[in-house]
Amino acid sequence: MPWTNYHSHSHYCDGVHAPERYVAEAIEREFCAWGFSSHAPVPFACKWTMPEDRLDEYLNEVSDLKRTYEERIQLYAGLEVDFVPGITGPARLRALAPSLDYLIGSVHFVDAFADGTPWEIDGRHELFLEGLHQIFGGNIEQAIERYYALITEMVETDAPDVVGHLDKIIIQNEGGALFTGKEAWYQAAVRRTLGIIKEKDLIVEVNTRGMYKGLIKEPYPAQWMLREMAAMQIPITLSSDAHHPREINGAFPETAQMLREAGFHDLHILYDGVWQAFPFDRWGVRVGTPVHS
Ligand SMILES: [Zn+2]
Ligand SMILES: [Zn+2]
């Protein structure tokens, strides 16, 4: 059975290789659909986002690839958009590029240092600790609650199609050095956010990058959250967040197994131009058998 993936980065941002290399690999591995989601341009200095003056070239290239490969695979043009209140978010990118097929909304920045530089929460650990101390006085509870408050604000005020790598901030908590994950404030922040996502009926991606990079043993979001999401019937899509063609379905079989164990029976995929649910197992998605829920 085929896989799909809508979270991928190419040489337009911090990924390796041209978009066409990913398409070739996806066809080789019998994917039925593929989405490009370069890091959207941001109106401040950032090394890993697409420069704004390359946006048209990106959209044109994906649209050419769609035509070239239309007999073999469905291709979609998306972006992974940062949400920084008052500065950038899904609505800004939809206005800049109305032809986009979908947007993944991710929070990589939480507030800013005193000089105005946004604090990146999934980069280098030293930078994380610096921001934690300067902006939040070292209080991890406040920092994580602020992270979840931003996700909630994005979902409520500037919603993307897909919520990107929920809980990725735990990448900074190796070995439980900053918090145990069992704290009531943490679980409350997660549950509050899931409740609002459910209310707005957004799709949450299950992102495997930390697993195939050997950083963590569970996807973002982790197994306990997946169980809650399954019970709440929050729709999910499975994403690899590939930055290299070899990563296009990294850790998919084992993650699909975890998703089944958490109680999920279907994945949402962008297929024939609409997000729709299909059954899945550890070998792929059973396209052509829509789930009516
Ligand atoms: Zn991201
Ligand atoms: Zn990404």
Coordinates of N, CA and C in Angstrom, one line a residue, residues 17-227:
H17 N 18.9 19.1 -1.6 CA 18.4 18.7 -3.0 C 17.2 19.4 -3.5
A18 N 17.1 19.4 -4.8 CA 16.0 20.1 -5.5 C 14.7 19.3 -5.3
P19 N 13.5 20.0 -5.4 CA 12.2 19.3 -5.2 C 12.1 18.0 -6.1
E20 N 12.6 18.1 -7.3 CA 12.4 16.9 -8.2 C 13.0 15.6 -7.6
R21 N 14.1 15.7 -6.9 CA 14.8 14.6 -6.3 C 13.8 13.9 -5.3
Y22 N 13.0 14.7 -4.6 CA 12.0 14.1 -3.6 C 10.9 13.4 -4.4
V23 N 10.5 14.0 -5.5 CA 9.5 13.3 -6.3 C 9.9 12.0 -6.8
A24 N 11.2 12.0 -7.4 CA 11.7 10.7 -7.9 C 11.8 9.6 -6.8
E25 N 12.2 10.0 -5.6 CA 12.3 9.1 -4.5 C 10.8 8.6 -4.1
A26 N 9.9 9.5 -4.1 CA 8.5 9.2 -3.7 C 7.9 8.2 -4.7
I27 N 8.2 8.4 -6.0 CA 7.7 7.5 -7.0 C 8.3 6.1 -6.8
E28 N 9.7 6.2 -6.6 CA 10.4 4.9 -6.4 C 9.8 4.1 -5.2
R29 N 9.4 4.8 -4.2 CA 8.9 4.1 -3.0 C 7.4 4.0 -3.1
E30 N 6.8 4.2 -4.3 CA 5.4 4.0 -4.5 C 4.4 4.8 -3.7
F31 N 4.8 6.1 -3.4 CA 3.9 7.0 -2.8 C 2.8 7.4 -3.8
C32 N 1.6 7.7 -3.2 CA 0.5 8.1 -4.1 C 0.4 9.6 -4.1
A33 N 0.9 10.3 -3.1 CA 0.8 11.8 -3.1 C 2.0 12.3 -2.3
W34 N 2.4 13.5 -2.6 CA 3.6 14.1 -2.0 C 3.3 15.6 -1.9
G35 N 3.7 16.2 -0.8 CA 3.5 17.7 -0.6 C 4.9 18.3 -0.2
F36 N 5.1 19.5 -0.8 CA 6.3 20.3 -0.5 C 5.9 21.3 0.6
S37 N 6.7 21.5 1.6 CA 6.3 22.4 2.6 C 7.6 23.2 3.1
S38 N 8.2 23.9 2.2 CA 9.4 24.7 2.6 C 9.0 25.6 3.8
H39 N 10.0 26.0 4.6 CA 9.8 27.0 5.6 C 9.4 28.3 5.0
A40 N 8.2 28.8 5.3 CA 7.8 30.0 4.6 C 8.7 31.2 5.0
P41 N 8.8 32.2 4.1 CA 9.6 33.4 4.5 C 9.1 34.1 5.7
V42 N 10.0 34.6 6.5 CA 9.6 35.4 7.7 C 10.2 36.8 7.6
P43 N 9.5 37.8 8.1 CA 10.0 39.2 7.9 C 11.0 39.6 9.0
F44 N 11.9 38.6 9.3 CA 13.1 39.0 10.1 C 14.2 38.0 9.7
A45 N 15.4 38.3 10.2 CA 16.5 37.4 9.8 C 16.4 36.0 10.3
C46 N 16.5 35.0 9.4 CA 16.5 33.6 9.8 C 17.2 32.8 8.7
K47 N 18.1 31.9 9.2 CA 18.9 31.2 8.3 C 18.2 30.0 7.6
W48 N 17.1 29.5 8.2 CA 16.6 28.3 7.6 C 15.2 28.4 6.9
T49 N 14.8 29.7 6.7 CA 13.5 29.9 6.0 C 13.8 30.3 4.5
M50 N 12.8 30.2 3.7 CA 12.9 30.5 2.3 C 13.0 32.0 2.2
P51 N 13.9 32.6 1.4 CA 13.9 34.0 1.2 C 12.6 34.4 0.4
E52 N 12.0 35.5 0.8 CA 10.7 35.9 0.2 C 10.8 36.0 -1.3
D53 N 11.9 36.5 -1.8 CA 12.0 36.7 -3.3 C 12.2 35.4 -4.1
R54 N 12.2 34.3 -3.4 CA 12.2 33.0 -4.1 C 10.8 32.3 -4.1
L55 N 9.9 32.9 -3.4 CA 8.5 32.3 -3.3 C 7.9 32.0 -4.7
D56 N 7.9 32.9 -5.6 CA 7.3 32.7 -6.9 C 8.0 31.5 -7.7
E57 N 9.3 31.5 -7.6 CA 10.1 30.5 -8.3 C 9.7 29.1 -7.7
Y58 N 9.6 29.0 -6.4 CA 9.2 27.8 -5.7 C 7.8 27.3 -6.2
L59 N 6.9 28.2 -6.2 CA 5.5 27.9 -6.6 C 5.5 27.4 -8.1
N60 N 6.2 28.2 -8.9 CA 6.3 27.8 -10.4 C 6.9 26.4 -10.5
E61 N 8.0 26.2 -9.8 CA 8.7 24.9 -9.9 C 7.8 23.7 -9.5
V62 N 7.0 23.9 -8.4 CA 6.1 22.8 -8.0 C 5.0 22.7 -9.0
S63 N 4.5 23.7 -9.6 CA 3.5 23.6 -10.5 C 3.9 22.9 -11.8
D64 N 5.2 23.2 -12.2 CA 5.8 22.5 -13.4 C 5.9 21.0 -13.1
L65 N 6.3 20.6 -11.8 CA 6.5 19.2 -11.5 C 5.1 18.5 -11.5
K66 N 4.1 19.2 -11.0 CA 2.8 18.6 -11.0 C 2.4 18.2 -12.4
R67 N 2.7 19.0 -13.4 CA 2.3 18.7 -14.7 C 3.2 17.5 -15.3
T68 N 4.5 17.6 -15.0 CA 5.4 16.6 -15.5 C 5.0 15.2 -15.0
Y69 N 4.6 15.1 -13.7 CA 4.4 13.8 -13.1 C 3.0 13.4 -12.8
E70 N 2.1 14.2 -13.5 CA 0.6 14.0 -13.1 C 0.1 12.6 -13.3
E71 N 0.7 11.8 -14.2 CA 0.3 10.4 -14.4 C 0.8 9.5 -13.3
R72 N 1.8 9.9 -12.6 CA 2.5 9.0 -11.7 C 2.2 9.3 -10.2
I73 N 2.0 10.5 -9.8 CA 1.9 10.9 -8.4 C 1.2 12.2 -8.3
Q74 N 0.4 12.4 -7.2 CA -0.2 13.7 -7.0 C 0.7 14.5 -6.2
L75 N 1.0 15.7 -6.7 CA 1.9 16.7 -6.0 C 1.1 17.9 -5.5
Y76 N 1.6 18.4 -4.3 CA 0.9 19.5 -3.7 C 1.9 20.6 -3.3
A77 N 1.5 21.8 -3.4 CA 2.4 23.0 -3.0 C 1.9 23.5 -1.7
G78 N 2.7 23.4 -0.7 CA 2.4 23.9 0.7 C 3.6 24.7 1.2
L79 N 3.4 25.1 2.4 CA 4.5 25.8 3.2 C 4.3 25.4 4.6
E80 N 5.4 25.4 5.3 CA 5.4 25.3 6.8 C 5.6 26.7 7.3
V81 N 4.5 27.2 7.9 CA 4.4 28.6 8.2 C 4.6 28.8 9.7
D82 N 5.5 29.8 10.1 CA 5.6 30.1 11.5 C 4.5 31.0 11.9
F83 N 4.1 30.9 13.2 CA 3.1 31.8 13.8 C 3.8 32.6 14.8
V84 N 3.9 33.9 14.5 CA 4.5 34.9 15.4 C 3.5 36.0 15.5
P85 N 2.8 36.2 16.6 CA 1.6 37.1 16.6 C 2.0 38.5 16.2
G86 N 1.2 39.1 15.3 CA 1.5 40.4 14.8 C 2.6 40.5 13.8
I87 N 3.3 39.4 13.5 CA 4.5 39.5 12.6 C 4.3 38.5 11.4
T88 N 3.9 37.3 11.7 CA 3.7 36.4 10.5 C 2.8 35.2 11.0
G89 N 2.1 34.6 10.0 CA 1.2 33.5 10.3 C 0.6 33.0 9.0
P90 N -0.3 32.0 9.1 CA -0.9 31.5 7.9 C -1.6 32.5 7.0
A91 N -2.3 33.5 7.6 CA -3.1 34.4 6.8 C -2.1 35.3 5.9
R92 N -1.0 35.7 6.5 CA 0.0 36.5 5.7 C 0.5 35.7 4.5
L93 N 0.7 34.4 4.7 CA 1.2 33.6 3.6 C 0.2 33.3 2.5
R94 N -1.1 33.1 3.0 CA -2.2 32.9 2.1 C -2.3 34.1 1.2
A95 N -2.1 35.3 1.7 CA -2.3 36.5 0.9 C -1.1 36.6 0.0
L96 N 0.1 36.2 0.4 CA 1.3 36.3 -0.5 C 1.2 35.3 -1.6
A97 N 0.6 34.1 -1.3 CA 0.7 33.0 -2.3 C -0.7 32.3 -2.3
P98 N -1.7 32.9 -3.0 CA -3.1 32.4 -2.9 C -3.2 31.0 -3.6
S99 N -2.2 30.6 -4.4 CA -2.3 29.3 -5.1 C -1.9 28.1 -4.3
L100 N -1.4 28.4 -3.1 CA -1.0 27.3 -2.2 C -2.1 26.2 -2.0
D101 N -1.7 25.0 -1.9 CA -2.7 23.9 -1.7 C -3.0 23.7 -0.2
Y102 N -2.0 24.0 0.6 CA -2.2 23.8 2.1 C -1.1 24.4 2.9
L103 N -1.4 24.6 4.1 CA -0.4 25.2 5.0 C -0.3 24.4 6.3
I104 N 1.0 24.1 6.7 CA 1.2 23.5 8.0 C 1.6 24.7 8.9
G105 N 1.0 24.9 10.1 CA 1.3 25.9 11.0 C 2.1 25.4 12.1
S106 N 3.3 26.0 12.3 CA 4.2 25.5 13.4 C 4.7 26.6 14.2
V107 N 4.9 26.3 15.5 CA 5.5 27.3 16.4 C 7.0 26.9 16.6
H108 N 7.9 27.7 16.1 CA 9.3 27.5 16.3 C 9.9 28.6 17.2
F109 N 9.1 29.7 17.3 CA 9.6 30.9 18.0 C 8.6 31.2 19.2
V110 N 9.2 31.4 20.3 CA 8.4 31.8 21.5 C 8.9 33.1 22.0
D111 N 8.1 34.2 21.8 CA 8.5 35.5 22.2 C 9.9 35.9 21.7
A112 N 10.6 36.8 22.4 CA 11.8 37.3 21.8 C 12.8 37.8 23.0
F113 N 14.1 37.8 22.6 CA 15.1 38.3 23.5 C 14.9 39.8 23.6
A114 N 15.6 40.5 24.6 CA 15.5 41.9 24.8 C 15.7 42.7 23.5
D115 N 16.6 42.2 22.7 CA 17.0 43.0 21.4 C 16.0 42.7 20.3
G116 N 14.9 42.0 20.6 CA 13.9 41.7 19.6 C 14.1 40.5 18.8
T117 N 15.2 39.8 18.9 CA 15.4 38.5 18.2 C 14.5 37.4 18.7
P118 N 13.7 36.9 17.8 CA 12.7 35.8 18.3 C 13.5 34.6 18.8
W119 N 13.0 34.0 19.9 CA 13.6 32.9 20.6 C 13.2 31.6 19.9
E120 N 14.2 30.9 19.3 CA 13.9 29.7 18.6 C 14.0 28.5 19.6
I121 N 12.9 27.8 19.7 CA 12.8 26.8 20.7 C 13.2 25.3 20.3
D122 N 13.4 25.1 18.9 CA 13.8 23.8 18.6 C 15.2 23.8 17.9
G123 N 16.0 24.8 18.2 CA 17.4 24.8 17.7 C 18.4 24.3 18.7
R124 N 19.5 25.0 18.7 CA 20.6 24.5 19.7 C 20.1 24.6 21.1
H125 N 20.6 23.6 21.9 CA 20.1 23.6 23.3 C 20.6 24.8 24.1
E126 N 21.9 25.3 23.8 CA 22.4 26.4 24.5 C 21.6 27.7 24.3
L127 N 21.1 27.8 23.0 CA 20.2 28.9 22.7 C 18.9 28.8 23.4
F128 N 18.4 27.6 23.5 CA 17.2 27.3 24.3 C 17.3 27.8 25.7
L129 N 18.4 27.4 26.3 CA 18.6 27.7 27.8 C 18.8 29.2 28.0
E130 N 19.4 29.8 27.0 CA 19.6 31.3 27.1 C 18.3 32.0 27.1
G131 N 17.4 31.6 26.2 CA 16.1 32.2 26.1 C 15.3 31.9 27.3
L132 N 15.4 30.7 27.8 CA 14.6 30.2 29.0 C 15.0 31.1 30.1
H133 N 16.3 31.4 30.3 CA 16.7 32.3 31.4 C 16.4 33.7 31.2
Q134 N 16.7 34.2 30.0 CA 16.5 35.7 29.7 C 15.0 36.1 29.7
I135 N 14.2 35.3 29.0 CA 12.8 35.7 28.8 C 11.9 35.2 29.9
F136 N 12.2 34.0 30.4 CA 11.3 33.4 31.4 C 11.9 33.2 32.8
G137 N 13.1 33.8 33.0 CA 13.8 33.7 34.3 C 14.0 32.3 34.7
G138 N 14.2 31.4 33.7 CA 14.5 30.0 34.0 C 13.3 29.1 34.3
N139 N 12.1 29.7 34.2 CA 10.9 29.0 34.6 C 10.4 28.2 33.5
I140 N 10.6 26.9 33.5 CA 10.2 26.0 32.4 C 8.7 25.9 32.2
E141 N 8.0 26.0 33.4 CA 6.5 26.0 33.4 C 6.0 27.1 32.6
Q142 N 6.5 28.3 32.9 CA 6.0 29.5 32.1 C 6.4 29.4 30.6
A143 N 7.6 28.9 30.3 CA 8.0 28.9 28.9 C 7.1 27.9 28.1
I144 N 6.8 26.7 28.7 CA 6.0 25.8 28.0 C 4.6 26.2 27.9
E145 N 4.1 26.8 29.0 CA 2.7 27.3 28.9 C 2.6 28.4 27.8
R146 N 3.6 29.2 27.7 CA 3.6 30.2 26.6 C 3.6 29.6 25.3
Y147 N 4.4 28.5 25.1 CA 4.5 27.8 23.8 C 3.1 27.3 23.5
Y148 N 2.4 26.6 24.4 CA 1.1 26.1 24.1 C 0.1 27.2 23.9
A149 N 0.3 28.4 24.6 CA -0.7 29.5 24.4 C -0.5 30.0 23.0
L150 N 0.7 30.0 22.5 CA 0.9 30.5 21.1 C 0.2 29.5 20.1
I151 N 0.3 28.2 20.3 CA -0.3 27.3 19.4 C -1.8 27.5 19.5
T152 N -2.4 27.7 20.7 CA -3.8 27.9 20.8 C -4.2 29.2 20.1
E153 N -3.4 30.2 20.3 CA -3.7 31.5 19.6 C -3.7 31.3 18.1
M154 N -2.8 30.6 17.5 CA -2.7 30.3 16.1 C -4.0 29.6 15.7
V155 N -4.3 28.5 16.4 CA -5.5 27.7 16.0 C -6.8 28.6 16.1
E156 N -6.9 29.4 17.1 CA -8.1 30.2 17.2 C -8.2 31.4 16.3
T157 N -7.0 32.0 16.0 CA -7.1 33.3 15.3 C -6.5 33.3 13.9
D158 N -5.7 32.3 13.6 CA -5.0 32.3 12.3 C -4.7 30.9 11.9
A159 N -5.8 30.1 11.7 CA -5.6 28.7 11.6 C -5.0 28.2 10.3
P160 N -4.0 27.3 10.4 CA -3.5 26.6 9.2 C -4.4 25.4 8.9
D161 N -4.0 24.6 7.9 CA -4.8 23.3 7.6 C -4.3 22.2 8.5
V162 N -3.0 22.2 8.9 CA -2.4 21.2 9.7 C -1.6 21.8 10.8
V163 N -1.8 21.3 12.0 CA -0.9 21.8 13.1 C 0.4 21.0 13.1
G164 N 1.5 21.7 13.0 CA 2.8 21.0 12.8 C 3.4 20.6 14.2
H165 N 4.1 19.5 14.1 CA 4.9 18.9 15.3 C 4.5 19.4 16.7
L166 N 3.3 19.2 17.1 CA 2.8 19.6 18.4 C 3.8 19.0 19.5
D167 N 4.1 19.8 20.4 CA 5.0 19.4 21.6 C 6.5 19.2 21.2
K168 N 6.9 19.8 20.0 CA 8.3 19.6 19.7 C 9.3 20.2 20.7
I169 N 8.8 21.1 21.5 CA 9.6 21.7 22.5 C 10.3 20.7 23.4
I170 N 9.7 19.5 23.5 CA 10.3 18.5 24.4 C 11.7 18.0 23.9
I171 N 12.0 18.3 22.7 CA 13.3 18.0 22.1 C 14.4 18.5 23.0
Q172 N 14.1 19.6 23.8 CA 15.0 20.3 24.7 C 15.1 19.6 26.1
N173 N 14.3 18.6 26.3 CA 14.1 18.0 27.6 C 14.7 16.6 27.7
E174 N 15.9 16.4 27.1 CA 16.5 15.1 27.0 C 16.7 14.6 28.5
G175 N 16.3 13.3 28.6 CA 16.5 12.7 29.9 C 15.6 13.3 31.0
G176 N 14.6 14.1 30.7 CA 13.8 14.8 31.7 C 14.5 15.8 32.5
A177 N 15.6 16.4 31.9 CA 16.4 17.4 32.6 C 15.7 18.6 33.1
L178 N 14.6 19.0 32.4 CA 13.9 20.3 32.7 C 12.6 20.1 33.4
F179 N 11.9 19.0 33.1 CA 10.7 18.6 33.7 C 10.4 17.1 33.4
T180 N 9.5 16.5 34.2 CA 9.3 15.1 34.1 C 8.3 14.7 33.0
G181 N 7.4 15.7 32.6 CA 6.3 15.3 31.7 C 5.1 14.9 32.4
K182 N 5.2 14.7 33.7 CA 4.0 14.2 34.5 C 3.3 15.4 35.2
E183 N 3.9 16.6 35.2 CA 3.4 17.7 35.9 C 2.0 18.1 35.5
A184 N 1.2 18.4 36.4 CA -0.2 18.8 36.1 C -0.3 20.0 35.2
W185 N 0.6 21.0 35.4 CA 0.5 22.2 34.5 C 0.8 21.8 33.1
Y186 N 1.7 20.9 32.9 CA 2.1 20.5 31.5 C 0.9 19.7 30.8
Q187 N 0.4 18.8 31.5 CA -0.7 18.0 31.0 C -2.0 18.9 30.7
A188 N -2.2 19.8 31.6 CA -3.3 20.7 31.5 C -3.1 21.6 30.2
A189 N -1.9 22.1 30.0 CA -1.6 22.9 28.8 C -1.9 22.1 27.5
V190 N -1.4 20.9 27.5 CA -1.6 20.0 26.3 C -3.1 19.8 26.1
R191 N -3.8 19.4 27.2 CA -5.2 19.1 27.0 C -6.1 20.3 26.6
R192 N -5.7 21.5 27.1 CA -6.4 22.7 26.7 C -6.2 22.9 25.2
T193 N -5.0 22.7 24.8 CA -4.7 23.0 23.4 C -5.4 21.9 22.5
L194 N -5.4 20.7 22.9 CA -6.1 19.7 22.1 C -7.6 20.0 22.0
G195 N -8.2 20.5 23.1 CA -9.6 20.8 23.1 C -9.9 21.9 22.1
I196 N -9.0 22.9 22.0 CA -9.3 23.9 21.0 C -9.1 23.5 19.6
I197 N -8.1 22.6 19.4 CA -7.8 22.0 18.1 C -9.1 21.2 17.6
K198 N -9.6 20.5 18.6 CA -10.8 19.7 18.3 C -12.0 20.6 17.9
E199 N -12.2 21.6 18.7 CA -13.2 22.6 18.5 C -13.1 23.2 17.1
K200 N -11.9 23.5 16.6 CA -11.7 24.1 15.3 C -11.6 23.0 14.2
D201 N -11.6 21.8 14.6 CA -11.6 20.7 13.6 C -10.3 20.7 12.7
L202 N -9.2 21.0 13.3 CA -7.9 21.0 12.5 C -7.3 19.6 12.5
I203 N -6.4 19.4 11.5 CA -5.7 18.1 11.5 C -4.4 18.3 12.2
V204 N -4.0 17.3 13.0 CA -2.7 17.4 13.7 C -1.7 16.4 13.0
E205 N -0.5 16.9 12.7 CA 0.4 16.0 12.1 C 1.1 15.2 13.2
V206 N 1.4 13.9 12.8 CA 2.3 13.1 13.7 C 3.6 13.0 13.0
N207 N 4.6 13.6 13.6 CA 5.9 13.9 13.0 C 7.0 13.0 13.4
T208 N 7.6 12.3 12.5 CA 8.5 11.2 12.9 C 10.0 11.6 12.9
R209 N 10.3 12.9 12.6 CA 11.7 13.3 12.4 C 12.6 13.0 13.6
G210 N 12.1 13.2 14.8 CA 13.0 13.0 16.0 C 13.3 11.5 16.1
M211 N 12.4 10.6 15.6 CA 12.7 9.2 15.7 C 13.8 8.7 14.7
Y212 N 13.6 9.0 13.5 CA 14.6 8.5 12.5 C 16.0 9.3 12.6
K213 N 15.9 10.5 13.3 CA 17.2 11.1 13.6 C 17.8 10.6 14.9
G214 N 17.1 9.7 15.6 CA 17.7 9.1 16.8 C 17.6 9.9 18.0
L215 N 16.8 11.0 18.0 CA 16.7 11.9 19.1 C 15.7 11.4 20.2
I216 N 14.6 10.9 19.8 CA 13.6 10.4 20.7 C 13.0 9.1 20.2
K217 N 12.2 8.4 21.0 CA 11.7 7.1 20.6 C 10.2 7.2 20.2
E218 N 9.6 8.4 20.4 CA 8.2 8.6 20.0 C 8.1 9.7 19.1
P219 N 7.0 9.8 18.3 CA 6.8 11.0 17.5 C 6.5 12.2 18.3
Y220 N 6.4 13.4 17.6 CA 5.7 14.5 18.1 C 4.3 14.5 17.5
P221 N 3.2 14.5 18.3 CA 3.1 14.4 19.7 C 3.3 12.9 20.2
A222 N 3.7 12.8 21.5 CA 4.1 11.5 22.0 C 2.8 10.6 22.2
Q223 N 3.1 9.3 22.6 CA 2.1 8.3 22.7 C 0.9 8.7 23.6
W224 N 1.2 9.3 24.8 CA 0.1 9.5 25.7 C -0.8 10.6 25.1
M225 N -0.3 11.5 24.3 CA -1.1 12.6 23.7 C -1.9 11.9 22.6
L226 N -1.3 11.0 21.9 CA -1.9 10.3 20.7 C -3.2 9.6 21.2
R227 N -3.0 8.9 22.4 CA -4.2 8.2 23.0 C -5.3 9.2 23.3

